Amino acid sequence: MASARAFLSALLSVICSVFILRHPCKAQSLASCKFDAIYQLGDSISDTGNLIHEGPIGEASPCGHPPYGQDFPGGQATGRCSDGLLMIDYLSQAARVPFPDFYLNWSAAFTRGHGVNFAVAGATAMPSYVLAEMNISNPATNSSLGTQLDWMFSYFNGICLDKADCVSKLKHALFMVGEIGGSDYYYALFQGKSIEEVKSLVPQVVMAIKDAVQRVIGYGASRVVVPGNFPIGCFPIYLDRFEADGPSAYDESRCLKDLNGLTAYHNELLQKAIGELGKENRHVVILYGDYYNAFASMYRGGPSFGFDMSWAQKACCGSGGGDHNFDPNRRCGAPGVAVCPDPAKAISWDGIHMTQRAYSVMTDWLVHDLLPKLKCNASLIGN
C-alpha cells in the first residue's frame, strides 16, 4: 500500500507539472509550510480595507460600496477592489491561516498573531512628495510603501520585546512585499507622461521596493515573496486610453506591446534586485512572485478555466460597451453602471482590477510556482 501511495503521489506531481498552465492543481497548498501569519504590503491588488478607513477620500472610494464585494461572503463591500476575494485571501486559504486584519481596523484583535495587511489601494512605491517633484500626483492616498513600512515597524515594536523576540515570533510568517509600483506608472501615464518617461522611473521604483525588502528582513522576516507587476497592456482601462491605430502596436493576444514592455522591464529589474538581496541575505528565502506569467497563463488557458474570452478585455462592471466596456467618466460603482451576468466568466472586474475568479486562478498558479522554492522544510534561522 505504501508503494502504491508513493506512486500515486509521484503521478499527481507529474500531472501538476505538465498541466498546471491549463488546470491549476488544488492539491498543492502552502499548508506544508506551516505558516502561522501573513504580512502584506501593497496597493489595491491587496488592500482589504485600509483605504476606506483612512479618511474622507478613502471613504468615497467605490471599493467600499456595492457592487464591489457582491460575491464576497455575505455580499459585503469591504474595501476589496473586486467582486469578492483577492489573491491575499486565497493565499491565506492555501496556507490555512485566517485572513490577516487590515491595519486600520482598530477593532481587530491583532494579538491573535495571524498577520496584518498594510496594503492601501492607490499606494505608490515611491513617496508622494518624490512623485510630486516629477509633476506626478497621487489623488488617492499618501500611504506609500514607506508609510506602510512605518506602520509595520510600529506594529512589531508593540508585539516584540527586542530583535531576538521578533525573529522568534516571525520565523513561521510569510511576508508579501507587493505587488506595488503599478500605481506609480498608472498615475504617470494617465497624467500625460510618455512610456519612455515612465520607463525612466522604473529603477527608482524598483530601488524603493528593494529597500522595503531589506527593512522587512531587518524586522525579522525569513521568507519573503516580492511580486512583479501584471501585463497592463491587456487591461481594459489601458486598452481604452491608449488605443492604437495600427495592428503592429498589439501582440497576438491583442494586448498593447509597449505597455507590456514597460511591465516586463520593471519585472526584469526587480528580479535582478531580488537576486542581489538573496546574495546579501543568505539566511533568508527571498522569492520573485511571477504575477506577469500567472496572468499570462490564465489568459492563454481562459476557456479551460471557465472564462468567456469574448469578455477577456472587457470590464465586467462598466459602461460604454464596445471592445472594452469601459467609460472613464462612468466607472464601476457609478449610478446606472451595470455588472455583467456572470463575473466568474470575466477576467476584469472594473477595467483595472480583476474578478474573484481571476484572482483564484492566478493564486493557484502562483502557489504551484512558489511551493518548491520556499524551502518549507528547511530551518533558516541561525544559518
Coordinates of C-alpha atoms in Angstrom, one line a residue:
M1 CA 0.0 0.0 0.0
A2 CA 2.8 2.4 0.9
S3 CA 4.4 1.9 -2.5
A4 CA 1.1 2.5 -4.2
R5 CA 0.5 5.7 -2.4
A6 CA 4.0 6.8 -3.3
F7 CA 3.4 6.0 -6.9
L8 CA 0.1 8.0 -6.9
S9 CA 1.8 10.9 -5.2
A10 CA 4.5 11.0 -7.8
L11 CA 2.0 10.7 -10.6
L12 CA 0.0 13.6 -9.2
S13 CA 3.2 15.7 -9.1
V14 CA 3.9 14.9 -12.7
I15 CA 0.3 15.7 -13.8
C16 CA 0.5 19.0 -11.9
S17 CA 3.8 19.9 -13.6
V18 CA 2.6 19.1 -17.1
F19 CA -0.9 20.6 -16.9
I20 CA -0.5 23.5 -14.5
L21 CA -1.0 26.1 -17.3
R22 CA -4.4 24.7 -18.0
H23 CA -5.6 23.3 -14.7
P24 CA -4.0 24.5 -11.5
C25 CA -3.8 21.6 -9.0
K26 CA -5.9 22.3 -6.0
A27 CA -4.0 19.5 -4.1
Q28 CA -1.0 21.8 -4.0
S29 CA -1.2 24.0 -0.9
L30 CA 1.0 26.2 1.3
A31 CA -0.2 24.2 4.4
S32 CA 3.1 22.2 4.3
C33 CA 5.0 25.4 5.1
K34 CA 3.2 25.7 8.4
F35 CA 3.0 29.5 8.2
D36 CA 1.2 31.0 11.2
A37 CA 0.9 34.5 9.8
I38 CA 1.0 36.5 6.6
Y39 CA 2.1 40.2 6.4
Q40 CA 1.1 42.1 3.3
L41 CA 2.4 45.4 1.8
G42 CA 1.0 46.7 -1.4
D43 CA -1.7 48.6 -3.3
S44 CA -5.3 47.9 -4.5
I45 CA -4.4 44.4 -5.6
S46 CA -4.1 43.5 -1.9
D47 CA -6.0 46.1 0.2
T48 CA -8.7 44.6 2.3
G49 CA -10.0 47.7 3.9
N50 CA -7.2 50.3 4.7
L51 CA -8.1 52.9 2.1
I52 CA -11.8 53.2 3.0
H53 CA -10.9 53.7 6.7
E54 CA -8.1 56.2 6.0
G55 CA -10.2 59.4 5.7
P56 CA -12.9 61.1 3.6
I57 CA -11.2 60.4 0.3
G58 CA -10.9 56.8 1.1
E59 CA -14.5 56.6 2.4
A60 CA -15.7 57.8 -1.0
S61 CA -13.8 55.1 -2.9
P62 CA -16.1 52.9 -5.0
C63 CA -14.3 49.8 -3.5
G64 CA -16.1 50.4 -0.2
H65 CA -19.6 50.4 -1.8
P66 CA -21.7 48.0 -3.9
P67 CA -21.4 46.3 -6.4
Y68 CA -17.9 45.8 -5.1
G69 CA -17.9 42.8 -2.8
Q70 CA -21.1 41.4 -4.3
D71 CA -19.5 37.9 -4.4
F72 CA -17.7 38.3 -1.1
P73 CA -19.1 36.0 1.7
G74 CA -22.1 37.9 2.9
G75 CA -22.2 40.1 -0.1
Q76 CA -20.4 43.0 1.6
A77 CA -18.2 45.7 0.2
T78 CA -15.2 45.5 2.4
G79 CA -12.7 47.8 0.6
R80 CA -11.5 45.0 -1.6
C81 CA -11.4 46.3 -5.2
S82 CA -13.1 43.3 -6.8
D83 CA -16.4 41.5 -6.7
G84 CA -15.1 39.2 -4.0
L85 CA -11.8 37.7 -2.7
L86 CA -8.3 38.8 -3.6
M87 CA -5.1 36.9 -4.0
I88 CA -4.1 37.6 -0.4
D89 CA -7.3 35.9 0.7
Y90 CA -6.6 32.9 -1.5
L91 CA -3.0 32.7 -0.3
S92 CA -4.3 32.7 3.3
Q93 CA -6.6 29.9 2.5
A94 CA -3.8 27.9 0.8
A95 CA -1.7 28.5 3.9
R96 CA -4.6 27.7 6.2
V97 CA -4.1 30.9 8.0
P98 CA -7.0 33.3 8.9
F99 CA -7.3 36.4 6.7
P100 CA -4.9 39.0 8.1
D101 CA -6.8 42.0 9.5
F102 CA -6.2 45.3 7.7
Y103 CA -4.0 47.6 9.8
L104 CA -6.5 50.5 10.2
N105 CA -9.1 48.1 11.6
W106 CA -8.9 49.5 15.1
S107 CA -11.3 46.8 16.4
A108 CA -9.1 43.9 15.2
A109 CA -7.7 41.6 17.8
F110 CA -4.1 41.9 16.4
T111 CA -2.8 39.9 19.3
R112 CA -4.1 36.7 17.6
G113 CA -0.9 36.9 15.6
H114 CA -2.3 35.8 12.2
G115 CA -0.6 38.6 10.4
V116 CA -1.6 42.1 9.3
N117 CA -2.4 43.6 5.9
F118 CA -0.8 47.0 5.5
A119 CA -1.7 47.5 1.8
V120 CA -3.5 50.6 0.7
A121 CA -5.4 50.9 -2.6
G122 CA -3.7 53.5 -4.8
A123 CA -0.5 53.4 -2.9
T124 CA 2.8 54.0 -4.7
A125 CA 6.2 52.5 -4.2
M126 CA 7.8 56.0 -4.2
P127 CA 6.8 58.6 -1.6
S128 CA 4.1 61.1 -2.8
Y129 CA 6.5 64.0 -2.4
V130 CA 9.1 62.4 -4.6
L131 CA 6.5 61.9 -7.3
A132 CA 5.2 65.4 -6.9
E133 CA 8.7 66.7 -7.7
M134 CA 8.2 65.0 -11.1
N135 CA 4.8 66.5 -11.5
I136 CA 3.0 63.3 -10.8
S137 CA 0.3 63.4 -8.2
N138 CA -1.4 60.7 -6.2
P139 CA -5.1 61.7 -5.7
A140 CA -6.0 58.6 -3.7
T141 CA -3.6 58.3 -0.7
N142 CA -0.3 59.4 0.8
S143 CA 0.2 56.0 2.4
S144 CA 3.1 54.9 0.1
L145 CA 5.2 51.9 0.7
G146 CA 7.4 53.8 3.1
T147 CA 4.3 54.7 5.2
Q148 CA 3.2 51.1 5.3
L149 CA 6.7 50.1 6.5
D150 CA 6.4 52.6 9.3
W151 CA 3.1 51.1 10.2
M152 CA 4.7 47.7 10.2
F153 CA 7.5 48.9 12.4
S154 CA 5.0 50.4 14.9
Y155 CA 3.1 47.1 14.9
F156 CA 6.2 44.9 15.6
N157 CA 7.5 47.4 18.1
G158 CA 4.3 46.8 20.0
I159 CA 4.4 43.0 20.0
C160 CA 8.2 42.3 20.2
L161 CA 10.4 42.7 23.3
D162 CA 13.5 43.1 21.2
K163 CA 15.1 42.0 17.8
A164 CA 15.6 38.4 19.0
D165 CA 12.0 38.2 20.2
C166 CA 10.8 39.5 16.8
V167 CA 12.9 36.9 14.9
S168 CA 11.4 34.2 17.1
K169 CA 7.8 35.5 16.6
L170 CA 8.2 35.8 12.8
K171 CA 10.1 32.7 12.0
H172 CA 6.9 31.0 10.6
A173 CA 5.5 34.1 8.9
L174 CA 5.2 34.8 5.2
F175 CA 5.9 38.4 4.0
M176 CA 4.4 39.7 0.8
V177 CA 6.2 42.9 -0.4
G178 CA 3.8 43.9 -3.1
E179 CA 2.5 43.8 -5.8
I180 CA 3.4 47.5 -5.8
G181 CA 4.7 50.1 -8.4
G182 CA 1.8 49.7 -10.7
S183 CA 0.2 52.8 -9.3
D184 CA 3.4 54.9 -9.8
Y185 CA 3.2 54.0 -13.5
Y186 CA -0.6 54.4 -13.7
Y187 CA -0.6 58.0 -12.3
A188 CA 2.4 58.9 -14.5
L189 CA 0.8 57.5 -17.7
F190 CA -2.7 59.0 -17.1
Q191 CA -1.2 62.4 -16.2
G192 CA 0.4 62.7 -19.6
K193 CA 3.9 61.1 -19.2
S194 CA 5.1 59.1 -22.2
I195 CA 6.0 55.5 -21.9
E196 CA 9.7 56.4 -22.3
E197 CA 9.4 59.0 -19.5
V198 CA 7.7 56.4 -17.3
K199 CA 10.3 53.9 -18.1
S200 CA 12.9 56.2 -16.6
L201 CA 11.1 55.9 -13.3
V202 CA 11.5 52.1 -13.1
P203 CA 14.9 52.0 -11.5
Q204 CA 13.7 54.3 -8.7
V205 CA 10.5 52.3 -8.2
V206 CA 12.5 49.0 -8.0
M207 CA 15.0 50.6 -5.6
A208 CA 12.1 51.6 -3.3
I209 CA 10.9 48.0 -3.3
K210 CA 14.4 46.6 -2.7
D211 CA 14.9 48.9 0.2
A212 CA 11.5 47.8 1.6
V213 CA 12.5 44.2 1.4
Q214 CA 15.7 45.0 3.3
R215 CA 13.7 46.7 6.0
V216 CA 11.3 43.8 6.3
I217 CA 14.3 41.4 6.7
G218 CA 15.5 43.8 9.4
Y219 CA 12.3 43.3 11.3
G220 CA 12.9 39.5 11.3
A221 CA 11.4 38.1 8.2
S222 CA 12.8 34.8 6.9
R223 CA 10.5 34.1 4.0
V224 CA 9.7 36.9 1.6
V225 CA 7.8 37.0 -1.7
V226 CA 8.2 40.0 -3.9
P227 CA 5.6 40.0 -6.7
G228 CA 6.2 41.6 -10.0
N229 CA 3.6 43.6 -12.0
F230 CA 0.9 42.4 -14.3
P231 CA 0.9 42.8 -18.1
I232 CA -1.1 46.1 -18.0
G233 CA -1.3 46.2 -21.8
C234 CA -4.1 43.6 -21.5
F235 CA -6.2 45.6 -19.1
P236 CA -9.4 47.4 -20.4
I237 CA -8.5 50.7 -18.8
Y238 CA -5.2 50.9 -20.7
L239 CA -6.6 49.5 -23.9
D240 CA -9.3 52.1 -23.9
R241 CA -7.0 55.1 -23.1
F242 CA -4.1 54.1 -25.3
E243 CA -5.9 52.6 -28.2
A244 CA -3.6 52.4 -31.2
D245 CA -4.4 52.8 -34.9
G246 CA -2.3 50.0 -36.4
P247 CA -2.1 46.3 -35.6
S248 CA 1.6 46.5 -35.1
A249 CA 1.0 48.1 -31.6
Y250 CA -0.7 44.9 -30.4
D251 CA 0.6 41.4 -29.8
E252 CA -1.1 38.1 -30.7
S253 CA -3.5 38.5 -27.7
R254 CA -4.5 42.0 -28.8
C255 CA -2.6 43.5 -25.8
L256 CA -0.5 46.7 -26.2
K257 CA 3.1 45.7 -26.7
D258 CA 4.7 48.9 -25.4
L259 CA 2.8 48.8 -22.1
N260 CA 3.6 45.2 -21.6
G261 CA 7.2 46.0 -22.4
L262 CA 7.2 48.6 -19.6
T263 CA 5.9 46.0 -17.1
A264 CA 8.4 43.4 -18.4
Y265 CA 11.2 46.0 -17.8
H266 CA 10.0 46.6 -14.3
N267 CA 9.9 42.8 -13.6
E268 CA 13.4 42.3 -15.1
L269 CA 15.0 44.9 -12.8
L270 CA 13.0 43.7 -9.9
Q271 CA 14.3 40.1 -10.4
K272 CA 17.9 41.4 -10.5
A273 CA 17.3 43.3 -7.3
I274 CA 15.9 40.2 -5.6
G275 CA 19.0 38.3 -6.7
E276 CA 21.2 40.9 -5.1
L277 CA 19.2 40.8 -1.9
G278 CA 19.5 37.0 -1.9
K279 CA 23.3 37.2 -2.0
E280 CA 23.3 39.8 0.8
N281 CA 20.9 37.8 3.0
R282 CA 21.7 34.1 2.6
H283 CA 19.8 33.2 5.7
V284 CA 16.5 34.5 4.2
V285 CA 14.4 33.0 1.3
I286 CA 13.5 35.9 -1.0
L287 CA 11.4 34.9 -4.0
Y288 CA 10.0 36.6 -7.0
G289 CA 6.2 36.3 -7.3
D290 CA 5.6 35.9 -11.1
Y291 CA 2.3 37.7 -11.4
Y292 CA 3.0 38.5 -15.0
N293 CA 3.1 34.8 -16.1
A294 CA 0.3 33.9 -13.6
F295 CA -1.9 36.3 -15.6
A296 CA -0.5 35.2 -19.0
S297 CA -1.1 31.5 -18.3
M298 CA -4.7 32.3 -17.1
Y299 CA -5.3 34.4 -20.2
R300 CA -3.9 31.7 -22.6
G301 CA -5.9 29.0 -21.0
G302 CA -9.0 31.1 -20.5
P303 CA -11.7 28.7 -21.7
S304 CA -10.3 25.8 -19.6
F305 CA -10.8 27.9 -16.5
G306 CA -14.4 28.8 -17.5
F307 CA -13.7 32.3 -18.8
D308 CA -15.8 33.7 -21.7
M309 CA -13.0 35.1 -23.8
S310 CA -15.4 37.5 -25.5
W311 CA -15.1 39.3 -22.2
A312 CA -11.3 38.9 -21.8
Q313 CA -10.6 42.6 -22.5
K314 CA -13.9 44.0 -21.2
A315 CA -14.8 45.3 -17.8
C316 CA -17.5 43.1 -16.2
C317 CA -18.6 46.1 -14.2
G318 CA -18.5 49.0 -16.6
S319 CA -20.3 51.1 -19.2
G320 CA -19.8 52.2 -22.8
G321 CA -20.0 48.8 -24.4
G322 CA -17.6 48.4 -27.3
D323 CA -14.4 46.4 -27.2
H324 CA -13.7 47.2 -23.5
N325 CA -17.0 48.2 -21.8
F326 CA -15.1 50.9 -20.1
D327 CA -16.0 54.6 -19.8
P328 CA -13.6 56.7 -17.7
N329 CA -16.5 59.0 -16.9
R330 CA -18.9 56.3 -15.7
R331 CA -16.9 53.7 -13.9
C332 CA -18.0 50.7 -11.8
G333 CA -19.9 51.9 -8.8
A334 CA -21.4 55.0 -10.5
P335 CA -25.2 55.2 -10.8
G336 CA -26.6 53.1 -13.6
V337 CA -23.4 51.2 -14.3
A338 CA -24.3 47.5 -14.7
V339 CA -22.5 44.3 -13.8
C340 CA -22.1 41.6 -16.4
P341 CA -24.4 38.5 -16.0
D342 CA -21.7 36.2 -14.6
P343 CA -18.5 37.7 -13.2
A344 CA -17.0 34.3 -12.8
K345 CA -16.7 34.1 -16.6
A346 CA -14.9 37.5 -16.8
I347 CA -11.2 38.3 -16.1
S348 CA -11.5 42.0 -15.5
W349 CA -13.9 43.3 -12.8
D350 CA -13.8 47.1 -13.3
G351 CA -11.3 47.6 -16.0
I352 CA -8.2 47.8 -13.8
H353 CA -8.8 45.2 -11.1
M354 CA -9.7 41.6 -11.7
T355 CA -12.6 39.3 -10.7
Q356 CA -12.6 37.0 -7.7
R357 CA -12.4 34.0 -10.2
A358 CA -9.3 35.5 -11.9
Y359 CA -7.5 36.1 -8.6
S360 CA -8.3 32.5 -7.6
V361 CA -6.8 31.0 -10.8
M362 CA -3.7 33.2 -10.6
T363 CA -3.2 32.3 -6.9
D364 CA -3.3 28.6 -7.8
W365 CA -0.6 29.2 -10.4
L366 CA 1.5 31.2 -8.0
V367 CA 1.3 28.7 -5.2
H368 CA 2.4 25.9 -7.6
D369 CA 5.3 28.1 -8.7
L370 CA 6.5 29.1 -5.3
L371 CA 6.0 26.0 -3.2
P372 CA 9.1 24.1 -4.2
K373 CA 11.2 27.3 -3.7
L374 CA 10.0 28.3 -0.3
K375 CA 12.2 25.6 1.4
C376 CA 9.4 25.0 3.9
N377 CA 11.2 22.0 5.4
A378 CA 14.5 23.9 5.9
S379 CA 15.5 25.6 9.2
L380 CA 16.7 29.1 8.1
I381 CA 17.0 30.9 11.4
G382 CA 20.6 31.0 12.6
N383 CA 22.1 29.5 9.4

